[in-house]
Amino acid sequence: MSAPTPTAPLAPAIDGASRECFHCGLPLPERSHFTATVDGEPRPMCCPGCAAVAQAISDLGLGDYYRLRTARPAGAPAVPEFLREARVYDHPAVQQSFVRRLDGEVREAALILEGIVCAACVWLNERHLRQLPGVLAVDINYTTRRARLRWDDARIPLSRILAAVQAIGYRAYPYDPARAQEVLERERKSQLRRLGVAGVLGMQVMTLAVALYAGADGGIEAEYKTFFQWLSLALTLPVLTYSAQPFFRAAWRDLRARQTGMDLPVALGLTLAFGGSLWATLHGAGEVYYDSVVMFVFLLLGGRYLELMARRRASAAAEGLVNRLPALATRLTGDARAPREERVAASALAADDRVLIRPGEQIPADGTVTDGRSSVDEALMTGEGRPLPKATGDRVIAGSLNIESPLQMRVTGAGQDTQLAAMVRLLERALTEKPALARAADRAAHAFIAVVLPSTALVAAYWWQTGSELWLPIAVAMLVVTCPCALSLATPTALTAAAGNLARRGVLVTRANALEHLARATHVIFDKTGTLTEGRLRLTHTETLDALDAAHCLRLAAAVEGASEHPIARALRDVAGGDVPAAHAIVNTPGLGLSGRITDRTYYLGSPAFIAAATGRTISGDRLERLGRDGQGLAVLADGRAPLAAFTFDDPLRADAPALVAGLRGLGKSVLLLSGDHPAAVRRVAAACGIVAYRGELKPADKLARVQQLQRDGAVVAMVGDGVNDAAALAAAHVSIAMGRGAAVTAAAADLILLSDKLADLGAAWHTARKTLRIIRQNIARAAVYNAVALPAAALGYVAPWLAALGMSASSLMVVANALRLVGRRPPWRAEVRETQERFFRRPPPAA
């Protein structure tokens, strides 16, 4: 539309010099790029709200407003108040508690969304935000209402993203447990109030409907019929304007965004039924359907309320991780001998702070115990059901519970740097990402809505042309009975319930596709050390080579290794006891051995080659071969003259490893063992576990090549490992499982992390993955069958509007209830191999 002829100069166009908003006069934020075209010139704007208002004024031909005004809007009312409030989230100090800095200016944050009522709301928000310049990724979990957002802070500040969410009718906040519970509780109370109004008034309308239906057959006087209809209208209006408000609000949001959401057919059905009834009431002719309207609203609200409570239960375990950190902590300051206590926010702790944890308190940060002895419950983080003893020098993790006595600790990681925060980020990534099944279901749901609306119009037109009065209830029933919500709920509800269940068991799901690929895996590859074995050496045999007794040789070896953290050193110290002499002048030769002086003599401990070089004496070949049989570790103790003793070490097999392997083979999986260890040691572990295919002395590249070869042959590969040398193979596998006590780079590449360090829980993960995939398929199939049957039945007039409302609510509840089968309690730990195998795989133990 052309603008009027100018009568007064306008504010300057964008030329780099103007630093205030053309519409409201506020200073322009840094990196602001919002503009509106007024009188053919681009004008600078401070926010999307001002840009939209200014563009609307210009498009309506009201450009004279900017020439004739004598002052800017008082108090800048044109600027959305929410945007002004949201700008506080752009400050680095505020972002420190919920924003992670990635590469360069890239940021990542977890948000909680308010106003999400169906899967279409999730789709609309994701699509809207992904169109913003600078937003790199956004994934929203329907069950938890949590969003994982990644953006380039140099191109768009966080406040603009929050304002963009606000602009389409939703609200987004930085996620914190208290806010999430507040939003959920507010939503629950609101739904309960609306449900109560619909129920109370609906009963009155239904009572009047009984009189109207009875009077239609027995003859009701006209004045009573008219009175009952007007009274039903008065009782239905609050239900429609208050109780049904969420449906109309969501439908209006969809229309403004030019999308077809799942509340649009509901709103159209309510409008048609109420509009037709209102016309009949005003003209005194035709049927009224006020009873169908109130019953429809009541049933839908009841279904959504039950769905909300079911979602709350499904996500309880996953949310439990986030809620583990205490709000306050006791920080110690001043002299270490007489410290002062001060209560501070747990988020204010920093590295090297000293903290006091009293019995019954949760540990607020990662750290090392500096004073005290107690037991700590780490069940939620590791799945370990028994409290673990902690003393000076032991590590403790944020979120665990101190049970017995006070502990003092020095903080090593706080806030976003804790192990708990890393676990939460991994879990958020898994819950907000959408696997292929979920994306396909969402596409089908939106396509279904696009088909339903024109189909309803055609069917209603057909019944209208035949002269039937059923065209209105049939059209309402078609709009109501369709339930694409069930299709969109099928996958996220099941995945959230399964992830929460596994988190309680000590298995952390970090990728959306992990459970699907785990259930479909055809080949399972295990590493040996730290995976099928315990990953710690144990002294198995001491053989004396001189006149000294074995106990004395063991104490000498433990003394030489006294300051070492090598696995052999720990194994020797565990057996030697406390009567160990002091050694000094320790010299370490990396990869070979070490020496040290005890009293006036030098002792050597290391490989046979190291001892031969130090003493000039060697162990006979036959004896050396016997000591090193089966690939066991070997260390030799010598003085300056001759070898004194030889020690052999073994890495014990995990008690539940044979049961896990047997169970996987029983499920039809091909099990392989690939290790970098001595072939004899690999062969011994393979034989103990019943693994036929195994190889030893493999480099990381060899493991990677084997995984890729299996994939080229059409196999779906699952890889289980714990070391740095497994990282490449883990990254290449279809699904990867890292042991929780393994290397950090291994965990970073994994799709699942076994925090409990118990292979029985890994067996439970396979069982849960198969059950999850089966439930997702059941949900999708049931939703598809329901819609395929219900829509034609409604078009033929066999489904009344009230029955359609009942069917729609029931189909969604059926999907959620089916997914809740995945929510279970952790079974008690059983050390016996037979019970572990029978519990998770329902298979008999392998023959001895």
PDB file of C-alpha atoms in Angstrom, residues 526-713:
ATOM      1  CA  PHE A 526      33.428 -56.888  23.830  1.00  0.00           C
ATOM      2  CA  ASP A 527      36.794 -55.570  24.918  1.00  0.00           C
ATOM      3  CA  LYS A 528      38.472 -57.698  27.606  1.00  0.00           C
ATOM      4  CA  THR A 529      40.267 -55.623  30.221  1.00  0.00           C
ATOM      5  CA  GLY A 530      37.844 -53.592  32.338  1.00  0.00           C
ATOM      6  CA  THR A 531      34.830 -54.877  30.405  1.00  0.00           C
ATOM      7  CA  LEU A 532      34.546 -58.648  30.801  1.00  0.00           C
ATOM      8  CA  THR A 533      37.220 -58.517  33.499  1.00  0.00           C
ATOM      9  CA  GLU A 534      37.311 -56.272  36.553  1.00  0.00           C
ATOM     10  CA  GLY A 535      40.134 -54.113  35.221  1.00  0.00           C
ATOM     11  CA  ARG A 536      42.306 -54.465  38.334  1.00  0.00           C
ATOM     12  CA  LEU A 537      45.198 -56.882  38.801  1.00  0.00           C
ATOM     13  CA  ARG A 538      45.229 -59.510  41.541  1.00  0.00           C
ATOM     14  CA  LEU A 539      48.299 -61.389  42.801  1.00  0.00           C
ATOM     15  CA  THR A 540      47.760 -65.067  41.990  1.00  0.00           C
ATOM     16  CA  HIS A 541      51.116 -66.688  42.816  1.00  0.00           C
ATOM     17  CA  THR A 542      54.464 -65.950  44.481  1.00  0.00           C
ATOM     18  CA  GLU A 543      57.373 -68.221  43.585  1.00  0.00           C
ATOM     19  CA  THR A 544      60.670 -67.816  45.463  1.00  0.00           C
ATOM     20  CA  LEU A 545      63.879 -68.126  43.462  1.00  0.00           C
ATOM     21  CA  ASP A 546      66.276 -67.804  46.430  1.00  0.00           C
ATOM     22  CA  ALA A 547      66.475 -68.672  50.106  1.00  0.00           C
ATOM     23  CA  LEU A 548      64.101 -65.877  51.222  1.00  0.00           C
ATOM     24  CA  ASP A 549      60.528 -66.832  52.142  1.00  0.00           C
ATOM     25  CA  ALA A 550      57.592 -65.671  50.017  1.00  0.00           C
ATOM     26  CA  ALA A 551      56.137 -63.290  52.646  1.00  0.00           C
ATOM     27  CA  HIS A 552      59.453 -61.443  53.038  1.00  0.00           C
ATOM     28  CA  CYS A 553      59.856 -61.125  49.258  1.00  0.00           C
ATOM     29  CA  LEU A 554      56.323 -59.767  49.030  1.00  0.00           C
ATOM     30  CA  ARG A 555      57.066 -57.048  51.611  1.00  0.00           C
ATOM     31  CA  LEU A 556      60.261 -56.048  49.788  1.00  0.00           C
ATOM     32  CA  ALA A 557      58.390 -55.770  46.480  1.00  0.00           C
ATOM     33  CA  ALA A 558      55.604 -53.708  48.096  1.00  0.00           C
ATOM     34  CA  ALA A 559      58.238 -51.376  49.574  1.00  0.00           C
ATOM     35  CA  VAL A 560      59.864 -50.735  46.187  1.00  0.00           C
ATOM     36  CA  GLU A 561      56.399 -50.037  44.719  1.00  0.00           C
ATOM     37  CA  GLY A 562      55.349 -47.961  47.734  1.00  0.00           C
ATOM     38  CA  ALA A 563      54.928 -44.631  45.930  1.00  0.00           C
ATOM     39  CA  SER A 564      53.690 -46.035  42.626  1.00  0.00           C
ATOM     40  CA  GLU A 565      50.080 -46.030  41.342  1.00  0.00           C
ATOM     41  CA  HIS A 566      50.742 -48.779  38.803  1.00  0.00           C
ATOM     42  CA  PRO A 567      48.148 -51.621  38.914  1.00  0.00           C
ATOM     43  CA  ILE A 568      50.914 -54.070  39.904  1.00  0.00           C
ATOM     44  CA  ALA A 569      51.867 -51.783  42.801  1.00  0.00           C
ATOM     45  CA  ARG A 570      48.288 -51.698  44.104  1.00  0.00           C
ATOM     46  CA  ALA A 571      47.989 -55.494  43.817  1.00  0.00           C
ATOM     47  CA  LEU A 572      51.213 -55.992  45.838  1.00  0.00           C
ATOM     48  CA  ARG A 573      50.230 -53.508  48.530  1.00  0.00           C
ATOM     49  CA  ASP A 574      46.769 -55.103  48.891  1.00  0.00           C
ATOM     50  CA  VAL A 575      48.396 -58.444  49.841  1.00  0.00           C
ATOM     51  CA  ALA A 576      51.540 -57.289  51.697  1.00  0.00           C
ATOM     52  CA  GLY A 577      49.673 -55.768  54.658  1.00  0.00           C
ATOM     53  CA  GLY A 578      51.012 -53.007  56.913  1.00  0.00           C
ATOM     54  CA  ASP A 579      54.462 -54.357  57.921  1.00  0.00           C
ATOM     55  CA  VAL A 580      56.291 -52.970  54.888  1.00  0.00           C
ATOM     56  CA  PRO A 581      59.799 -51.451  55.214  1.00  0.00           C
ATOM     57  CA  ALA A 582      60.522 -47.969  53.856  1.00  0.00           C
ATOM     58  CA  ALA A 583      62.320 -47.630  50.525  1.00  0.00           C
ATOM     59  CA  HIS A 584      64.182 -44.580  49.220  1.00  0.00           C
ATOM     60  CA  ALA A 585      66.158 -43.497  46.171  1.00  0.00           C
ATOM     61  CA  ILE A 586      63.409 -44.843  43.934  1.00  0.00           C
ATOM     62  CA  VAL A 587      64.333 -44.873  40.220  1.00  0.00           C
ATOM     63  CA  ASN A 588      61.559 -45.627  37.714  1.00  0.00           C
ATOM     64  CA  THR A 589      62.313 -46.967  34.228  1.00  0.00           C
ATOM     65  CA  PRO A 590      58.994 -46.507  32.373  1.00  0.00           C
ATOM     66  CA  GLY A 591      57.662 -49.655  30.764  1.00  0.00           C
ATOM     67  CA  LEU A 592      60.291 -51.919  32.350  1.00  0.00           C
ATOM     68  CA  GLY A 593      60.494 -51.608  36.132  1.00  0.00           C
ATOM     69  CA  LEU A 594      61.957 -49.659  39.038  1.00  0.00           C
ATOM     70  CA  SER A 595      64.597 -49.881  41.763  1.00  0.00           C
ATOM     71  CA  GLY A 596      64.935 -48.618  45.324  1.00  0.00           C
ATOM     72  CA  ARG A 597      67.186 -48.926  48.374  1.00  0.00           C
ATOM     73  CA  ILE A 598      65.980 -50.672  51.545  1.00  0.00           C
ATOM     74  CA  THR A 599      68.422 -50.299  54.447  1.00  0.00           C
ATOM     75  CA  ASP A 600      71.782 -50.715  52.658  1.00  0.00           C
ATOM     76  CA  ARG A 601      70.784 -52.817  49.655  1.00  0.00           C
ATOM     77  CA  THR A 602      69.306 -51.996  46.244  1.00  0.00           C
ATOM     78  CA  TYR A 603      66.336 -54.055  45.012  1.00  0.00           C
ATOM     79  CA  TYR A 604      64.886 -54.251  41.518  1.00  0.00           C
ATOM     80  CA  LEU A 605      61.330 -55.091  40.468  1.00  0.00           C
ATOM     81  CA  GLY A 606      60.185 -55.383  36.868  1.00  0.00           C
ATOM     82  CA  SER A 607      60.056 -57.498  33.742  1.00  0.00           C
ATOM     83  CA  PRO A 608      62.462 -60.435  33.239  1.00  0.00           C
ATOM     84  CA  ALA A 609      64.387 -58.377  30.678  1.00  0.00           C
ATOM     85  CA  PHE A 610      64.753 -55.503  33.161  1.00  0.00           C
ATOM     86  CA  ILE A 611      66.049 -57.879  35.865  1.00  0.00           C
ATOM     87  CA  ALA A 612      68.484 -59.543  33.435  1.00  0.00           C
ATOM     88  CA  ALA A 613      69.938 -56.145  32.507  1.00  0.00           C
ATOM     89  CA  ALA A 614      70.233 -55.082  36.183  1.00  0.00           C
ATOM     90  CA  THR A 615      71.732 -58.295  37.628  1.00  0.00           C
ATOM     91  CA  GLY A 616      73.254 -60.118  34.673  1.00  0.00           C
ATOM     92  CA  ARG A 617      71.246 -63.195  35.698  1.00  0.00           C
ATOM     93  CA  THR A 618      68.202 -64.620  33.888  1.00  0.00           C
ATOM     94  CA  ILE A 619      65.416 -67.045  34.737  1.00  0.00           C
ATOM     95  CA  SER A 620      65.531 -70.349  32.887  1.00  0.00           C
ATOM     96  CA  GLY A 621      63.374 -70.511  29.756  1.00  0.00           C
ATOM     97  CA  ASP A 622      61.232 -73.410  30.985  1.00  0.00           C
ATOM     98  CA  ARG A 623      60.465 -71.717  34.292  1.00  0.00           C
ATOM     99  CA  LEU A 624      59.781 -68.370  32.573  1.00  0.00           C
ATOM    100  CA  GLU A 625      57.379 -70.050  30.148  1.00  0.00           C
ATOM    101  CA  ARG A 626      55.587 -71.797  33.001  1.00  0.00           C
ATOM    102  CA  LEU A 627      55.217 -68.613  35.027  1.00  0.00           C
ATOM    103  CA  GLY A 628      53.885 -66.659  32.067  1.00  0.00           C
ATOM    104  CA  ARG A 629      51.406 -69.264  30.892  1.00  0.00           C
ATOM    105  CA  ASP A 630      47.905 -68.191  29.888  1.00  0.00           C
ATOM    106  CA  GLY A 631      49.115 -64.636  29.368  1.00  0.00           C
ATOM    107  CA  GLN A 632      49.266 -63.790  33.066  1.00  0.00           C
ATOM    108  CA  GLY A 633      51.207 -60.704  34.144  1.00  0.00           C
ATOM    109  CA  LEU A 634      54.706 -61.386  35.515  1.00  0.00           C
ATOM    110  CA  ALA A 635      57.044 -59.283  37.695  1.00  0.00           C
ATOM    111  CA  VAL A 636      60.423 -60.383  39.091  1.00  0.00           C
ATOM    112  CA  LEU A 637      62.131 -59.163  42.297  1.00  0.00           C
ATOM    113  CA  ALA A 638      65.951 -59.181  42.503  1.00  0.00           C
ATOM    114  CA  ASP A 639      68.801 -57.672  44.448  1.00  0.00           C
ATOM    115  CA  GLY A 640      72.128 -56.732  42.865  1.00  0.00           C
ATOM    116  CA  ARG A 641      73.213 -60.389  42.682  1.00  0.00           C
ATOM    117  CA  ALA A 642      70.318 -62.592  41.541  1.00  0.00           C
ATOM    118  CA  PRO A 643      66.517 -62.898  41.164  1.00  0.00           C
ATOM    119  CA  LEU A 644      64.772 -63.467  44.509  1.00  0.00           C
ATOM    120  CA  ALA A 645      61.107 -64.109  43.600  1.00  0.00           C
ATOM    121  CA  ALA A 646      58.608 -64.025  40.757  1.00  0.00           C
ATOM    122  CA  PHE A 647      55.025 -62.743  41.073  1.00  0.00           C
ATOM    123  CA  THR A 648      52.192 -63.587  38.679  1.00  0.00           C
ATOM    124  CA  PHE A 649      49.076 -61.438  38.334  1.00  0.00           C
ATOM    125  CA  ASP A 650      45.672 -61.945  36.853  1.00  0.00           C
ATOM    126  CA  ASP A 651      42.731 -59.677  35.966  1.00  0.00           C
ATOM    127  CA  PRO A 652      39.701 -61.478  37.501  1.00  0.00           C
ATOM    128  CA  LEU A 653      36.708 -62.216  35.311  1.00  0.00           C
ATOM    129  CA  ARG A 654      33.519 -60.421  36.320  1.00  0.00           C
ATOM    130  CA  ALA A 655      31.141 -62.832  38.030  1.00  0.00           C
ATOM    131  CA  ASP A 656      28.225 -61.931  35.766  1.00  0.00           C
ATOM    132  CA  ALA A 657      30.166 -61.954  32.457  1.00  0.00           C
ATOM    133  CA  PRO A 658      29.406 -65.608  31.502  1.00  0.00           C
ATOM    134  CA  ALA A 659      25.687 -65.095  32.178  1.00  0.00           C
ATOM    135  CA  LEU A 660      25.586 -61.950  30.018  1.00  0.00           C
ATOM    136  CA  VAL A 661      27.344 -63.651  27.103  1.00  0.00           C
ATOM    137  CA  ALA A 662      25.124 -66.736  27.374  1.00  0.00           C
ATOM    138  CA  GLY A 663      22.020 -64.558  27.463  1.00  0.00           C
ATOM    139  CA  LEU A 664      23.079 -62.604  24.377  1.00  0.00           C
ATOM    140  CA  ARG A 665      23.781 -65.811  22.486  1.00  0.00           C
ATOM    141  CA  GLY A 666      20.379 -67.057  23.585  1.00  0.00           C
ATOM    142  CA  LEU A 667      18.836 -63.966  21.978  1.00  0.00           C
ATOM    143  CA  GLY A 668      20.518 -64.878  18.700  1.00  0.00           C
ATOM    144  CA  LYS A 669      23.392 -62.373  18.930  1.00  0.00           C
ATOM    145  CA  SER A 670      26.864 -63.174  17.608  1.00  0.00           C
ATOM    146  CA  VAL A 671      29.355 -62.370  20.391  1.00  0.00           C
ATOM    147  CA  LEU A 672      33.005 -61.465  19.664  1.00  0.00           C
ATOM    148  CA  LEU A 673      35.961 -60.652  21.929  1.00  0.00           C
ATOM    149  CA  LEU A 674      38.560 -58.222  20.517  1.00  0.00           C
ATOM    150  CA  SER A 675      41.450 -57.199  22.763  1.00  0.00           C
ATOM    151  CA  GLY A 676      44.934 -55.774  22.679  1.00  0.00           C
ATOM    152  CA  ASP A 677      46.092 -58.207  25.379  1.00  0.00           C
ATOM    153  CA  HIS A 678      48.198 -61.361  25.055  1.00  0.00           C
ATOM    154  CA  PRO A 679      46.410 -63.985  22.908  1.00  0.00           C
ATOM    155  CA  ALA A 680      46.672 -66.569  25.696  1.00  0.00           C
ATOM    156  CA  ALA A 681      44.889 -64.253  28.160  1.00  0.00           C
ATOM    157  CA  VAL A 682      42.203 -63.475  25.583  1.00  0.00           C
ATOM    158  CA  ARG A 683      41.719 -67.177  24.882  1.00  0.00           C
ATOM    159  CA  ARG A 684      41.332 -67.935  28.591  1.00  0.00           C
ATOM    160  CA  VAL A 685      38.638 -65.230  29.086  1.00  0.00           C
ATOM    161  CA  ALA A 686      36.823 -66.296  25.903  1.00  0.00           C
ATOM    162  CA  ALA A 687      36.720 -69.884  27.094  1.00  0.00           C
ATOM    163  CA  ALA A 688      35.381 -68.861  30.506  1.00  0.00           C
ATOM    164  CA  CYS A 689      32.609 -66.800  28.916  1.00  0.00           C
ATOM    165  CA  GLY A 690      31.726 -69.211  26.141  1.00  0.00           C
ATOM    166  CA  ILE A 691      32.862 -66.876  23.325  1.00  0.00           C
ATOM    167  CA  VAL A 692      33.898 -68.683  20.148  1.00  0.00           C
ATOM    168  CA  ALA A 693      35.154 -65.751  18.061  1.00  0.00           C
ATOM    169  CA  TYR A 694      38.081 -63.895  19.686  1.00  0.00           C
ATOM    170  CA  ARG A 695      41.362 -62.213  18.789  1.00  0.00           C
ATOM    171  CA  GLY A 696      44.212 -60.736  20.815  1.00  0.00           C
ATOM    172  CA  GLU A 697      47.090 -58.274  20.318  1.00  0.00           C
ATOM    173  CA  LEU A 698      44.876 -55.936  18.284  1.00  0.00           C
ATOM    174  CA  LYS A 699      45.683 -52.276  17.828  1.00  0.00           C
ATOM    175  CA  PRO A 700      42.860 -49.662  17.905  1.00  0.00           C
ATOM    176  CA  ALA A 701      42.947 -49.530  14.100  1.00  0.00           C
ATOM    177  CA  ASP A 702      42.501 -53.306  13.957  1.00  0.00           C
ATOM    178  CA  LYS A 703      39.368 -53.118  16.141  1.00  0.00           C
ATOM    179  CA  LEU A 704      37.981 -50.319  13.982  1.00  0.00           C
ATOM    180  CA  ALA A 705      38.640 -52.312  10.800  1.00  0.00           C
ATOM    181  CA  ARG A 706      36.807 -55.347  12.226  1.00  0.00           C
ATOM    182  CA  VAL A 707      33.762 -53.238  13.132  1.00  0.00           C
ATOM    183  CA  GLN A 708      33.675 -51.682   9.666  1.00  0.00           C
ATOM    184  CA  GLN A 709      34.025 -55.081   7.984  1.00  0.00           C
ATOM    185  CA  LEU A 710      31.036 -56.434   9.898  1.00  0.00           C
ATOM    186  CA  GLN A 711      29.006 -53.360   8.925  1.00  0.00           C
ATOM    187  CA  ARG A 712      29.883 -53.844   5.255  1.00  0.00           C
ATOM    188  CA  ASP A 713      28.592 -57.407   5.577  1.00  0.00           C
TER     189      ASP A 713
END
